[in-house]
mmCIF file of N, CA and C in Angstrom:
data_model
loop_
_atom_site.group_PDB
_atom_site.id
_atom_site.type_symbol
_atom_site.label_atom_id
_atom_site.label_comp_id
_atom_site.label_asym_id
_atom_site.label_seq_id
_atom_site.Cartn_x
_atom_site.Cartn_y
_atom_site.Cartn_z
ATOM 1 N N UNK A 66 -26.741 15.712 30.510
ATOM 2 C CA UNK A 66 -25.629 14.787 30.543
ATOM 3 C C UNK A 66 -25.306 14.356 31.965
ATOM 4 N N UNK A 67 -25.341 15.273 32.914
ATOM 5 C CA UNK A 67 -25.049 14.924 34.302
ATOM 6 C C UNK A 67 -26.081 13.929 34.817
ATOM 7 N N UNK A 68 -27.313 14.087 34.406
ATOM 8 C CA UNK A 68 -28.351 13.140 34.806
ATOM 9 C C UNK A 68 -28.018 11.730 34.326
ATOM 10 N N UNK A 69 -27.454 11.616 33.124
ATOM 11 C CA UNK A 69 -27.074 10.315 32.583
ATOM 12 C C UNK A 69 -25.960 9.686 33.403
ATOM 13 N N UNK A 70 -24.987 10.468 33.810
ATOM 14 C CA UNK A 70 -23.862 9.947 34.595
ATOM 15 C C UNK A 70 -24.334 9.516 35.979
ATOM 16 N N UNK A 71 -25.153 10.309 36.626
ATOM 17 C CA UNK A 71 -25.620 9.948 37.963
ATOM 18 C C UNK A 71 -26.469 8.689 37.936
ATOM 19 N N UNK A 72 -27.103 8.408 36.816
ATOM 20 C CA UNK A 72 -27.879 7.180 36.677
ATOM 21 C C UNK A 72 -26.964 5.961 36.812
ATOM 22 N N UNK A 73 -25.732 6.057 36.327
ATOM 23 C CA UNK A 73 -24.780 4.951 36.425
ATOM 24 C C UNK A 73 -24.136 4.868 37.801
ATOM 25 N N UNK A 74 -24.062 5.958 38.516
ATOM 26 C CA UNK A 74 -23.394 5.967 39.811
ATOM 27 C C UNK A 74 -24.303 5.548 40.955
ATOM 28 N N UNK A 75 -25.611 5.497 40.733
ATOM 29 C CA UNK A 75 -26.570 5.221 41.796
ATOM 30 C C UNK A 75 -26.743 3.749 42.175
ATOM 31 N N UNK A 76 -26.757 2.787 41.256
ATOM 32 C CA UNK A 76 -27.047 1.395 41.636
ATOM 33 C C UNK A 76 -26.069 0.836 42.657
ATOM 34 N N UNK A 77 -26.561 -0.070 43.487
ATOM 35 C CA UNK A 77 -25.711 -0.654 44.518
ATOM 36 C C UNK A 77 -25.513 -2.160 44.340
ATOM 37 N N UNK A 78 -25.896 -2.688 43.167
ATOM 38 C CA UNK A 78 -25.670 -4.111 42.925
ATOM 39 C C UNK A 78 -25.708 -4.412 41.430
ATOM 40 N N UNK A 79 -25.202 -5.563 41.074
ATOM 41 C CA UNK A 79 -25.272 -6.049 39.709
ATOM 42 C C UNK A 79 -24.424 -5.255 38.717
ATOM 43 N N UNK A 80 -24.884 -5.274 37.473
ATOM 44 C CA UNK A 80 -24.147 -4.595 36.401
ATOM 45 C C UNK A 80 -24.084 -3.091 36.623
ATOM 46 N N UNK A 81 -25.110 -2.540 37.236
ATOM 47 C CA UNK A 81 -25.115 -1.101 37.506
ATOM 48 C C UNK A 81 -23.987 -0.694 38.430
ATOM 49 N N UNK A 82 -23.747 -1.487 39.456
ATOM 50 C CA UNK A 82 -22.642 -1.211 40.381
ATOM 51 C C UNK A 82 -21.312 -1.297 39.654
ATOM 52 N N UNK A 83 -21.151 -2.323 38.826
ATOM 53 C CA UNK A 83 -19.909 -2.494 38.072
ATOM 54 C C UNK A 83 -19.670 -1.303 37.146
ATOM 55 N N UNK A 84 -20.699 -0.861 36.426
ATOM 56 C CA UNK A 84 -20.537 0.292 35.524
ATOM 57 C C UNK A 84 -20.171 1.547 36.305
ATOM 58 N N UNK A 85 -20.804 1.747 37.456
ATOM 59 C CA UNK A 85 -20.472 2.898 38.286
ATOM 60 C C UNK A 85 -19.042 2.854 38.789
ATOM 61 N N UNK A 86 -18.596 1.669 39.212
ATOM 62 C CA UNK A 86 -17.220 1.522 39.691
ATOM 63 C C UNK A 86 -16.219 1.775 38.565
ATOM 64 N N UNK A 87 -16.527 1.312 37.370
ATOM 65 C CA UNK A 87 -15.642 1.567 36.226
ATOM 66 C C UNK A 87 -15.546 3.056 35.960
ATOM 67 N N UNK A 88 -16.670 3.769 36.004
ATOM 68 C CA UNK A 88 -16.630 5.225 35.812
ATOM 69 C C UNK A 88 -15.804 5.899 36.897
ATOM 70 N N UNK A 89 -15.957 5.449 38.137
ATOM 71 C CA UNK A 89 -15.191 6.040 39.241
ATOM 72 C C UNK A 89 -13.690 5.833 39.046
ATOM 73 N N UNK A 90 -13.294 4.611 38.669
ATOM 74 C CA UNK A 90 -11.874 4.310 38.455
ATOM 75 C C UNK A 90 -11.334 5.136 37.289
ATOM 76 N N UNK A 91 -12.091 5.237 36.210
ATOM 77 C CA UNK A 91 -11.638 6.040 35.075
ATOM 78 C C UNK A 91 -11.498 7.505 35.458
ATOM 79 N N UNK A 92 -12.386 8.001 36.299
ATOM 80 C CA UNK A 92 -12.294 9.386 36.745
ATOM 81 C C UNK A 92 -11.013 9.615 37.544
ATOM 82 N N UNK A 93 -10.710 8.704 38.455
ATOM 83 C CA UNK A 93 -9.498 8.822 39.271
ATOM 84 C C UNK A 93 -8.249 8.770 38.390
ATOM 85 N N UNK A 94 -8.288 7.940 37.350
ATOM 86 C CA UNK A 94 -7.127 7.764 36.466
ATOM 87 C C UNK A 94 -7.185 8.676 35.240
ATOM 88 N N UNK A 95 -8.042 9.658 35.277
ATOM 89 C CA UNK A 95 -8.192 10.646 34.203
ATOM 90 C C UNK A 95 -8.558 10.008 32.868
ATOM 91 N N UNK A 96 -9.265 8.870 32.920
ATOM 92 C CA UNK A 96 -9.808 8.252 31.721
ATOM 93 C C UNK A 96 -8.816 7.576 30.811
ATOM 94 N N UNK A 97 -7.583 7.397 31.260
ATOM 95 C CA UNK A 97 -6.566 6.824 30.379
ATOM 96 C C UNK A 97 -6.040 5.504 30.936
ATOM 97 N N UNK A 98 -6.736 4.415 30.627
ATOM 98 C CA UNK A 98 -6.296 3.090 31.065
ATOM 99 C C UNK A 98 -6.520 2.079 29.950
ATOM 100 N N UNK A 99 -5.614 1.140 29.832
ATOM 101 C CA UNK A 99 -5.822 -0.007 28.961
ATOM 102 C C UNK A 99 -6.666 -1.002 29.745
ATOM 103 N N UNK A 100 -7.297 -1.946 29.060
ATOM 104 C CA UNK A 100 -8.187 -2.906 29.708
ATOM 105 C C UNK A 100 -7.510 -3.663 30.858
ATOM 106 N N UNK A 101 -6.285 -4.199 30.690
ATOM 107 C CA UNK A 101 -5.653 -4.885 31.841
ATOM 108 C C UNK A 101 -5.433 -3.946 33.031
ATOM 109 N N UNK A 102 -5.075 -2.701 32.761
ATOM 110 C CA UNK A 102 -4.891 -1.730 33.842
ATOM 111 C C UNK A 102 -6.219 -1.426 34.518
ATOM 112 N N UNK A 103 -7.278 -1.307 33.723
ATOM 113 C CA UNK A 103 -8.606 -1.036 34.265
ATOM 114 C C UNK A 103 -9.033 -2.159 35.200
ATOM 115 N N UNK A 104 -8.794 -3.387 34.793
ATOM 116 C CA UNK A 104 -9.144 -4.529 35.644
ATOM 117 C C UNK A 104 -8.391 -4.481 36.959
ATOM 118 N N UNK A 105 -7.097 -4.208 36.900
ATOM 119 C CA UNK A 105 -6.281 -4.148 38.121
ATOM 120 C C UNK A 105 -6.731 -3.005 39.028
ATOM 121 N N UNK A 106 -6.990 -1.852 38.460
ATOM 122 C CA UNK A 106 -7.426 -0.702 39.254
ATOM 123 C C UNK A 106 -8.807 -0.936 39.856
ATOM 124 N N UNK A 107 -9.692 -1.557 39.107
ATOM 125 C CA UNK A 107 -11.030 -1.855 39.609
ATOM 126 C C UNK A 107 -10.955 -2.841 40.777
ATOM 127 N N UNK A 108 -10.094 -3.833 40.652
ATOM 128 C CA UNK A 108 -9.902 -4.792 41.735
ATOM 129 C C UNK A 108 -9.368 -4.089 42.987
ATOM 130 N N UNK A 109 -8.387 -3.225 42.818
ATOM 131 C CA UNK A 109 -7.842 -2.478 43.949
ATOM 132 C C UNK A 109 -8.867 -1.548 44.572
ATOM 133 N N UNK A 110 -9.684 -0.926 43.749
ATOM 134 C CA UNK A 110 -10.735 -0.027 44.231
ATOM 135 C C UNK A 110 -11.715 -0.776 45.127
ATOM 136 N N UNK A 111 -12.162 -1.942 44.659
ATOM 137 C CA UNK A 111 -13.139 -2.716 45.422
ATOM 138 C C UNK A 111 -12.531 -3.264 46.700
ATOM 139 N N UNK A 112 -11.263 -3.698 46.660
ATOM 140 C CA UNK A 112 -10.613 -4.213 47.873
ATOM 141 C C UNK A 112 -10.405 -3.103 48.894
ATOM 142 N N UNK A 113 -10.150 -1.895 48.423
ATOM 143 C CA UNK A 113 -10.011 -0.764 49.330
ATOM 144 C C UNK A 113 -11.308 -0.517 50.100
ATOM 145 N N UNK A 114 -12.438 -0.770 49.438
ATOM 146 C CA UNK A 114 -13.736 -0.615 50.076
ATOM 147 C C UNK A 114 -14.120 -1.812 50.934
ATOM 148 N N UNK A 115 -13.245 -2.845 50.957
ATOM 149 C CA UNK A 115 -13.531 -4.034 51.739
ATOM 150 C C UNK A 115 -14.534 -4.961 51.065
ATOM 151 N N UNK A 116 -14.650 -4.871 49.748
ATOM 152 C CA UNK A 116 -15.607 -5.688 48.998
ATOM 153 C C UNK A 116 -14.851 -6.633 48.071
ATOM 154 N N UNK A 117 -15.532 -7.675 47.648
ATOM 155 C CA UNK A 117 -14.957 -8.616 46.699
ATOM 156 C C UNK A 117 -14.860 -7.969 45.323
ATOM 157 N N UNK A 118 -13.740 -8.172 44.630
ATOM 158 C CA UNK A 118 -13.638 -7.653 43.270
ATOM 159 C C UNK A 118 -14.600 -8.395 42.340
ATOM 160 N N UNK A 119 -15.067 -7.742 41.281
ATOM 161 C CA UNK A 119 -15.966 -8.416 40.343
ATOM 162 C C UNK A 119 -15.246 -9.514 39.586
ATOM 163 N N UNK A 120 -16.004 -10.507 39.155
ATOM 164 C CA UNK A 120 -15.406 -11.601 38.381
ATOM 165 C C UNK A 120 -15.736 -11.457 36.912
#
């Protein structure tokens, strides 16, 4: 199972990066977010890293 999770955390571009960022945000928020909250948190996460939020 850990191998499956690390597969999502490794990519640095495209859909793989987005999936990894979503997993990271859910981990920080203990997995309890509604879709609008997830979008807002993901945007804040990416801006904190100095990157453009996904569209």
